[in-house]
Short mmCIF file of N, CA, C and O in Angstrom, two decimals:
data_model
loop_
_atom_site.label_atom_id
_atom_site.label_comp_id
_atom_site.label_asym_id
_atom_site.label_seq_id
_atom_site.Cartn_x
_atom_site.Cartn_y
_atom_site.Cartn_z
N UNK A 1 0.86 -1.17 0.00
CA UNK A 1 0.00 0.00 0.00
C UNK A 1 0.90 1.23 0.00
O UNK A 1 1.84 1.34 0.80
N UNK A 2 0.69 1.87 -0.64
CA UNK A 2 1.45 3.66 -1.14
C UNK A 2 0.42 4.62 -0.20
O UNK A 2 -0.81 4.61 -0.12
N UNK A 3 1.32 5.35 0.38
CA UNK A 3 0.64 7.10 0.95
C UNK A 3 0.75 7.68 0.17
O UNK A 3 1.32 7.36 -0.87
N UNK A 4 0.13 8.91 0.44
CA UNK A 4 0.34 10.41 0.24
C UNK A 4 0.09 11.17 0.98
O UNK A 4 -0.92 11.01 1.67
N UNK A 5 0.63 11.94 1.07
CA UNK A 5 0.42 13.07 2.04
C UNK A 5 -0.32 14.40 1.37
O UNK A 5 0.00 14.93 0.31
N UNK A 6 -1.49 14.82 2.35
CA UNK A 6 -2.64 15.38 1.60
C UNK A 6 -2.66 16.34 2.82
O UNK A 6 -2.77 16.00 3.99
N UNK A 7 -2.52 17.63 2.31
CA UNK A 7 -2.86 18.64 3.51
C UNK A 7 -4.11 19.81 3.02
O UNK A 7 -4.65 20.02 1.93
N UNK A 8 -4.24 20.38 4.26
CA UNK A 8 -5.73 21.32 3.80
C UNK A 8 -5.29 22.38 4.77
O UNK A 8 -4.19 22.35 5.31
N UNK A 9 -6.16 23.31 4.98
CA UNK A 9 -6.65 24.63 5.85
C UNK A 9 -7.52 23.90 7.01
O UNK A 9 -8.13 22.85 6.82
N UNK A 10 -7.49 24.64 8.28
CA UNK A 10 -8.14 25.01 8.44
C UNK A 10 -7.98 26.15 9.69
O UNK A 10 -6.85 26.39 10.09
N UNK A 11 -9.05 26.80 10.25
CA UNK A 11 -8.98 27.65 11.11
C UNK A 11 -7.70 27.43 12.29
O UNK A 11 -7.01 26.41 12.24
N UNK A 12 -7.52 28.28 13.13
CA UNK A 12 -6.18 27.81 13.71
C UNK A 12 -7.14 27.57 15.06
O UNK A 12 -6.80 26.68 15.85
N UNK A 13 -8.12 28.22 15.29
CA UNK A 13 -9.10 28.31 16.58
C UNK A 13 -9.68 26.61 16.83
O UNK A 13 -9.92 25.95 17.85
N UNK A 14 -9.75 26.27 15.16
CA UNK A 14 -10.50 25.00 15.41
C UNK A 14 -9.20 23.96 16.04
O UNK A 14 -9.00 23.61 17.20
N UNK A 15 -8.46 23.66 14.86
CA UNK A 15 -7.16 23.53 15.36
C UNK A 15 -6.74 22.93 16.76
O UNK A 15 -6.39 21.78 17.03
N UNK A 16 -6.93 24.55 17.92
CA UNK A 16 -6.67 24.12 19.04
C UNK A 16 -7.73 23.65 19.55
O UNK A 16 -7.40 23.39 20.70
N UNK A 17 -8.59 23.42 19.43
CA UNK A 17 -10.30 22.94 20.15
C UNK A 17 -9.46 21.49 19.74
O UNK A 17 -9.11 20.89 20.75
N UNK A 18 -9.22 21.07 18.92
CA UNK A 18 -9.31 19.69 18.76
C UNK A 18 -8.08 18.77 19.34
O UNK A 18 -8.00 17.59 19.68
N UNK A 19 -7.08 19.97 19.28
CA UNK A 19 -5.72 19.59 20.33
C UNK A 19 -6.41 19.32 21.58
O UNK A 19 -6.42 18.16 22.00
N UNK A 20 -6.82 19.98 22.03
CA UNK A 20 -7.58 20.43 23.13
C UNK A 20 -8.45 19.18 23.99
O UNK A 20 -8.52 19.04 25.21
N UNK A 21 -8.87 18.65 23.29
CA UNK A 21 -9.65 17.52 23.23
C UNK A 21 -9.69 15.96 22.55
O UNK A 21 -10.44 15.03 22.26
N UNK A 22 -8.37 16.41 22.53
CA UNK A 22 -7.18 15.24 22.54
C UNK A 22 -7.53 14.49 20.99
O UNK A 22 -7.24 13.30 21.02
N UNK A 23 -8.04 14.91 19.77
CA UNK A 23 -8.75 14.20 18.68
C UNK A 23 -6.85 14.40 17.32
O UNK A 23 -6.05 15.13 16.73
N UNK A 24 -7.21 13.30 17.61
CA UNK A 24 -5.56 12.98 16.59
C UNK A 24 -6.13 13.70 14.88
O UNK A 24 -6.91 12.81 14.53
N UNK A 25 -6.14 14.27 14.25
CA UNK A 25 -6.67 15.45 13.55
C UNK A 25 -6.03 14.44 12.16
O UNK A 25 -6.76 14.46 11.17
N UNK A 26 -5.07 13.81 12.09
CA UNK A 26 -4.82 13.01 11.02
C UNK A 26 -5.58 12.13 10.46
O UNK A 26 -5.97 12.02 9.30
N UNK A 27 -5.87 11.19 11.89
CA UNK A 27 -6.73 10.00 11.86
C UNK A 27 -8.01 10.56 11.73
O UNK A 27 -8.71 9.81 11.04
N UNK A 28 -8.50 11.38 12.03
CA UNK A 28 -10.03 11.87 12.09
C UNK A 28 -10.21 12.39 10.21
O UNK A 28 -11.07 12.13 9.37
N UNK A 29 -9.19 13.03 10.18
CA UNK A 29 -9.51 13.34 8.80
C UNK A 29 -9.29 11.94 7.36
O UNK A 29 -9.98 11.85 6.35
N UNK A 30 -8.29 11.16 7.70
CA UNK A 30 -8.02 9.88 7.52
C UNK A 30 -9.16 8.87 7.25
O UNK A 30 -9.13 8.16 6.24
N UNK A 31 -9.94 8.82 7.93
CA UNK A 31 -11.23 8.20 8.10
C UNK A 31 -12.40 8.82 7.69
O UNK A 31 -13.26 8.18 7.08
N UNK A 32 -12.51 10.05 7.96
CA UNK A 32 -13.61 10.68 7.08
C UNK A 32 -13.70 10.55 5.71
O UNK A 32 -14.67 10.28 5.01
N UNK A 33 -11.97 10.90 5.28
CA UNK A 33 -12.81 10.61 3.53
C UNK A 33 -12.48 9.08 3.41
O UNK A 33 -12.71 8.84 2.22
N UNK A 34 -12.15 8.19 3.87
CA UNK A 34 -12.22 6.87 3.99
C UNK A 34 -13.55 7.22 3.83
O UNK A 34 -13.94 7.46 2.68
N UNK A 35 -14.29 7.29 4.71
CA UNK A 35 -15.83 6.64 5.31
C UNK A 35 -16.88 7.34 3.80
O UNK A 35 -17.90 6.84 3.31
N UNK A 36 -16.18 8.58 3.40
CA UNK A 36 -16.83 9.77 2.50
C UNK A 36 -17.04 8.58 0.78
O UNK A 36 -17.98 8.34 0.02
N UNK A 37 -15.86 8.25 0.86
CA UNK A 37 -15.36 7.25 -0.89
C UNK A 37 -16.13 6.15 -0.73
O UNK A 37 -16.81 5.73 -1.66
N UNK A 38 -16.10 5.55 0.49
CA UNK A 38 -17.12 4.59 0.60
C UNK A 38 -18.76 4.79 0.14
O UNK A 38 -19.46 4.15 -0.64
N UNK A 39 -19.06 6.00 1.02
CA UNK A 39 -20.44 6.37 0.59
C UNK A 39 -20.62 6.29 -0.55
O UNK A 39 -21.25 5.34 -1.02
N UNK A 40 -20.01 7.47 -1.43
CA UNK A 40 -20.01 7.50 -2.35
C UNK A 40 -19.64 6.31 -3.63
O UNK A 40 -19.79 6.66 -4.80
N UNK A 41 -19.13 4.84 -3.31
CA UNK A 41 -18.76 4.35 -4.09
C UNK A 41 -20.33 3.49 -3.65
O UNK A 41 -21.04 3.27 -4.64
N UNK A 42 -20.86 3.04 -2.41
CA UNK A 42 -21.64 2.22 -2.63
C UNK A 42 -23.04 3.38 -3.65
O UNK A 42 -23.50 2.82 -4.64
N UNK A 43 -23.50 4.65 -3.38
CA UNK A 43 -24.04 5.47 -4.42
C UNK A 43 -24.11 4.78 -5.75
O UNK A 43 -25.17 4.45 -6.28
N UNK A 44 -22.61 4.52 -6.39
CA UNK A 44 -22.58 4.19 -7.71
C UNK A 44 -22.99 2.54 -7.93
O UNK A 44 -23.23 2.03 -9.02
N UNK A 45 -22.99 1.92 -6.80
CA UNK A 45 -23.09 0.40 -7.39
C UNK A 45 -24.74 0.26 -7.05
O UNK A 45 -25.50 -0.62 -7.46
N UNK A 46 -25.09 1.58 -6.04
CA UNK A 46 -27.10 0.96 -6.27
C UNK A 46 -27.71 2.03 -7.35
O UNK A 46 -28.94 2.09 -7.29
N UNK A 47 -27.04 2.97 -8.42
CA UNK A 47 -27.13 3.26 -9.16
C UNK A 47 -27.38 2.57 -10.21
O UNK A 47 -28.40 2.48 -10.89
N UNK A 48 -25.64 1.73 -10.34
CA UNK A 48 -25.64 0.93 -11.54
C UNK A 48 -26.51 -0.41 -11.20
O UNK A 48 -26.45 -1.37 -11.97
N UNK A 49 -27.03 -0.43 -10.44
CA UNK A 49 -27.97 -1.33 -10.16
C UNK A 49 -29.12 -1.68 -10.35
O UNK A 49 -29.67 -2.77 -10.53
N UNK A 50 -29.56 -0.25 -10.28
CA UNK A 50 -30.98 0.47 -10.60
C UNK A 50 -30.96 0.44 -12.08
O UNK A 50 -32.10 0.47 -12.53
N UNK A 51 -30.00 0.39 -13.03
CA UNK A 51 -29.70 0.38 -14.44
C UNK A 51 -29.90 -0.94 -14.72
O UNK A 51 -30.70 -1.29 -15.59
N UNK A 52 -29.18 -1.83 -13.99
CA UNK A 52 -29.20 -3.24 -14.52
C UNK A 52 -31.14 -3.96 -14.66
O UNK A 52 -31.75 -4.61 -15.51
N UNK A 53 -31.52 -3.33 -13.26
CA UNK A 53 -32.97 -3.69 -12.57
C UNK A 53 -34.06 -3.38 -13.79
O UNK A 53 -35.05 -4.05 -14.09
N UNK A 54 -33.52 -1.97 -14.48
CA UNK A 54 -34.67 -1.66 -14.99
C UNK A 54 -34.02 -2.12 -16.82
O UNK A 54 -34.66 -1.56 -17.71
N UNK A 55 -33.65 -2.41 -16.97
CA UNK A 55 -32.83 -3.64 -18.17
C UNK A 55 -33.18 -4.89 -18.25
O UNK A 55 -33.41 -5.58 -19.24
N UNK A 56 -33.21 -5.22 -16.73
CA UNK A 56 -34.17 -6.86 -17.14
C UNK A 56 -35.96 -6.37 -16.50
O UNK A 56 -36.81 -7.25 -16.40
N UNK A 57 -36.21 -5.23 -16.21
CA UNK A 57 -37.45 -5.40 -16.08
C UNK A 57 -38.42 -4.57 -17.92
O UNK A 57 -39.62 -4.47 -18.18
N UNK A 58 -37.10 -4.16 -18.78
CA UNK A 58 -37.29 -4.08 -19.94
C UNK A 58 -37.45 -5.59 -20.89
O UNK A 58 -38.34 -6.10 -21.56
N UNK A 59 -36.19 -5.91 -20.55
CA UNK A 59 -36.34 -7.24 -21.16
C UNK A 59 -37.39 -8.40 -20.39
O UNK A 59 -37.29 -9.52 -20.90
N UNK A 60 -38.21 -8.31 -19.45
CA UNK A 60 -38.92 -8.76 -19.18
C UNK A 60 -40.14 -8.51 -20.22
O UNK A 60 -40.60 -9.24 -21.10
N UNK A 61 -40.59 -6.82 -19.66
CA UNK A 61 -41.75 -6.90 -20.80
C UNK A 61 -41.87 -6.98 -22.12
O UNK A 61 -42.96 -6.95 -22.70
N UNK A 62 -40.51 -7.12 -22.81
CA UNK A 62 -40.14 -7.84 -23.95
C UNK A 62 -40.68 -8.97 -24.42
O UNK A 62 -41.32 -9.05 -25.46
N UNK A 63 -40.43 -9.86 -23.67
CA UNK A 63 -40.16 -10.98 -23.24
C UNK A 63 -40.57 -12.59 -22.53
O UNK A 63 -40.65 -13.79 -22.78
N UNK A 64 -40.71 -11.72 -21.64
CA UNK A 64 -41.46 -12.27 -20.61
C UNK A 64 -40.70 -12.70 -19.43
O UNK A 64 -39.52 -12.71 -19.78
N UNK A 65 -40.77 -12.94 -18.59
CA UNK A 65 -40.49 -13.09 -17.04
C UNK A 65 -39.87 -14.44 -17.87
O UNK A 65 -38.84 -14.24 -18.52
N UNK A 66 -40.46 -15.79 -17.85
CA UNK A 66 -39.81 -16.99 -18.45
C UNK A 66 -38.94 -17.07 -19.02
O UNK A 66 -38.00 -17.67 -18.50
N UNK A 67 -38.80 -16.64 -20.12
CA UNK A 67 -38.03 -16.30 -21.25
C UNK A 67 -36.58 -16.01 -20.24
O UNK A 67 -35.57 -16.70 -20.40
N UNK A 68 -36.64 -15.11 -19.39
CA UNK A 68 -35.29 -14.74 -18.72
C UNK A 68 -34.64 -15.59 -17.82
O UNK A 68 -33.46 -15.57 -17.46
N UNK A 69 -36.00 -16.71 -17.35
CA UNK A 69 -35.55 -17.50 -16.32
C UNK A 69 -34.90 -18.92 -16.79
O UNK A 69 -34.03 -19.65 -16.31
N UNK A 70 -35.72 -18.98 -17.94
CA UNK A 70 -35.34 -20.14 -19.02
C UNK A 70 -33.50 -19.83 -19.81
O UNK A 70 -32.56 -20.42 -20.34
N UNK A 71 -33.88 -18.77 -19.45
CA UNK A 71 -32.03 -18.25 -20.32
C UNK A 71 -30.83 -18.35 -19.38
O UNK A 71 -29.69 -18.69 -19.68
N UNK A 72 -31.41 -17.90 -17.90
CA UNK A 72 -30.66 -18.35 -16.88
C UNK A 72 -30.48 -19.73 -16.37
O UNK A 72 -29.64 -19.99 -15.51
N UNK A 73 -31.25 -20.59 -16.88
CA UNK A 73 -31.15 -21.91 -16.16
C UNK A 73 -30.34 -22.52 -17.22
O UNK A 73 -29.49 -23.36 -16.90
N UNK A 74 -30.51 -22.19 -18.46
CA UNK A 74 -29.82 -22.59 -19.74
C UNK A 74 -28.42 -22.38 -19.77
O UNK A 74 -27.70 -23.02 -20.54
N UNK A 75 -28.00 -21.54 -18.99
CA UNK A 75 -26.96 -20.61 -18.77
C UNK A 75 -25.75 -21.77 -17.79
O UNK A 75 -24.65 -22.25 -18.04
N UNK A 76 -26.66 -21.82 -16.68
CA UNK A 76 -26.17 -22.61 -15.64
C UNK A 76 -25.91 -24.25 -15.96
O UNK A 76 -24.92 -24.88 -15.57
N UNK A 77 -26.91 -24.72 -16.67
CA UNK A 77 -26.34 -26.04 -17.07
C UNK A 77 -25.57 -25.98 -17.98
O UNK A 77 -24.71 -26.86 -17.87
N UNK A 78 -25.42 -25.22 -19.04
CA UNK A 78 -24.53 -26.02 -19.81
C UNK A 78 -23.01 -25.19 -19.15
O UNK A 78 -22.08 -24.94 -19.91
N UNK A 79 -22.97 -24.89 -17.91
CA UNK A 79 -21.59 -24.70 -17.10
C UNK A 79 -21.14 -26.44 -16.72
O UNK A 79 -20.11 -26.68 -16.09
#
C-alpha cells in the first residue's frame, strides 16, 4: 500500500479545540474521507444497479419473465 500526504486549511481556533480535546486530527480526517469514498462508491453500485434492474425489467416486458428465467437456467447447465 502507497501514501500520500494530503494537507488542507483550516482555522487555527479549530485547530486548538481539537488539540484540546485530545482528537488525533490526522486519523479523524483519515477516516472521514475513507468513510466519505465509501459512501459515495456504494451510491454508484445501487445506481448501476438500478440500471441493470430496470434492463431486465425491460427485457422482461419484452419478453417475458420466463423467457429470462429459461435463459438463466440454460446458462447454468450447460456450465
Amino acid at each position: 500500500m502507497s501514501w500520500v500526504t494530503v494537507s488542507t486549511k483550516v482555522r487555527r481556533s479549530i485547530l486548538e479545540k481539537a488539540r484540546r480535546y485530545g482528537i488525533n486530527v490526522s486519523e479523524f480526517l483519515r477516516k472521514a474521507l475513507e468513510e466519505e469514498v465509501r459512501r459515495r462508491e456504494l451510491e454508484e453500485l445501487a445506481k448501476l444497479a438500478e440500471v441493470v434492474a430496470e434492463g431486465l425489467r425491460k427485457a422482461e416486458a419484452a419478453y417475458g419473465a420466463d423467457h429470462i428465467w429459461r435463459s438463466i437456467r440454460e446458462d447454468r447447465d450447460s456450465r
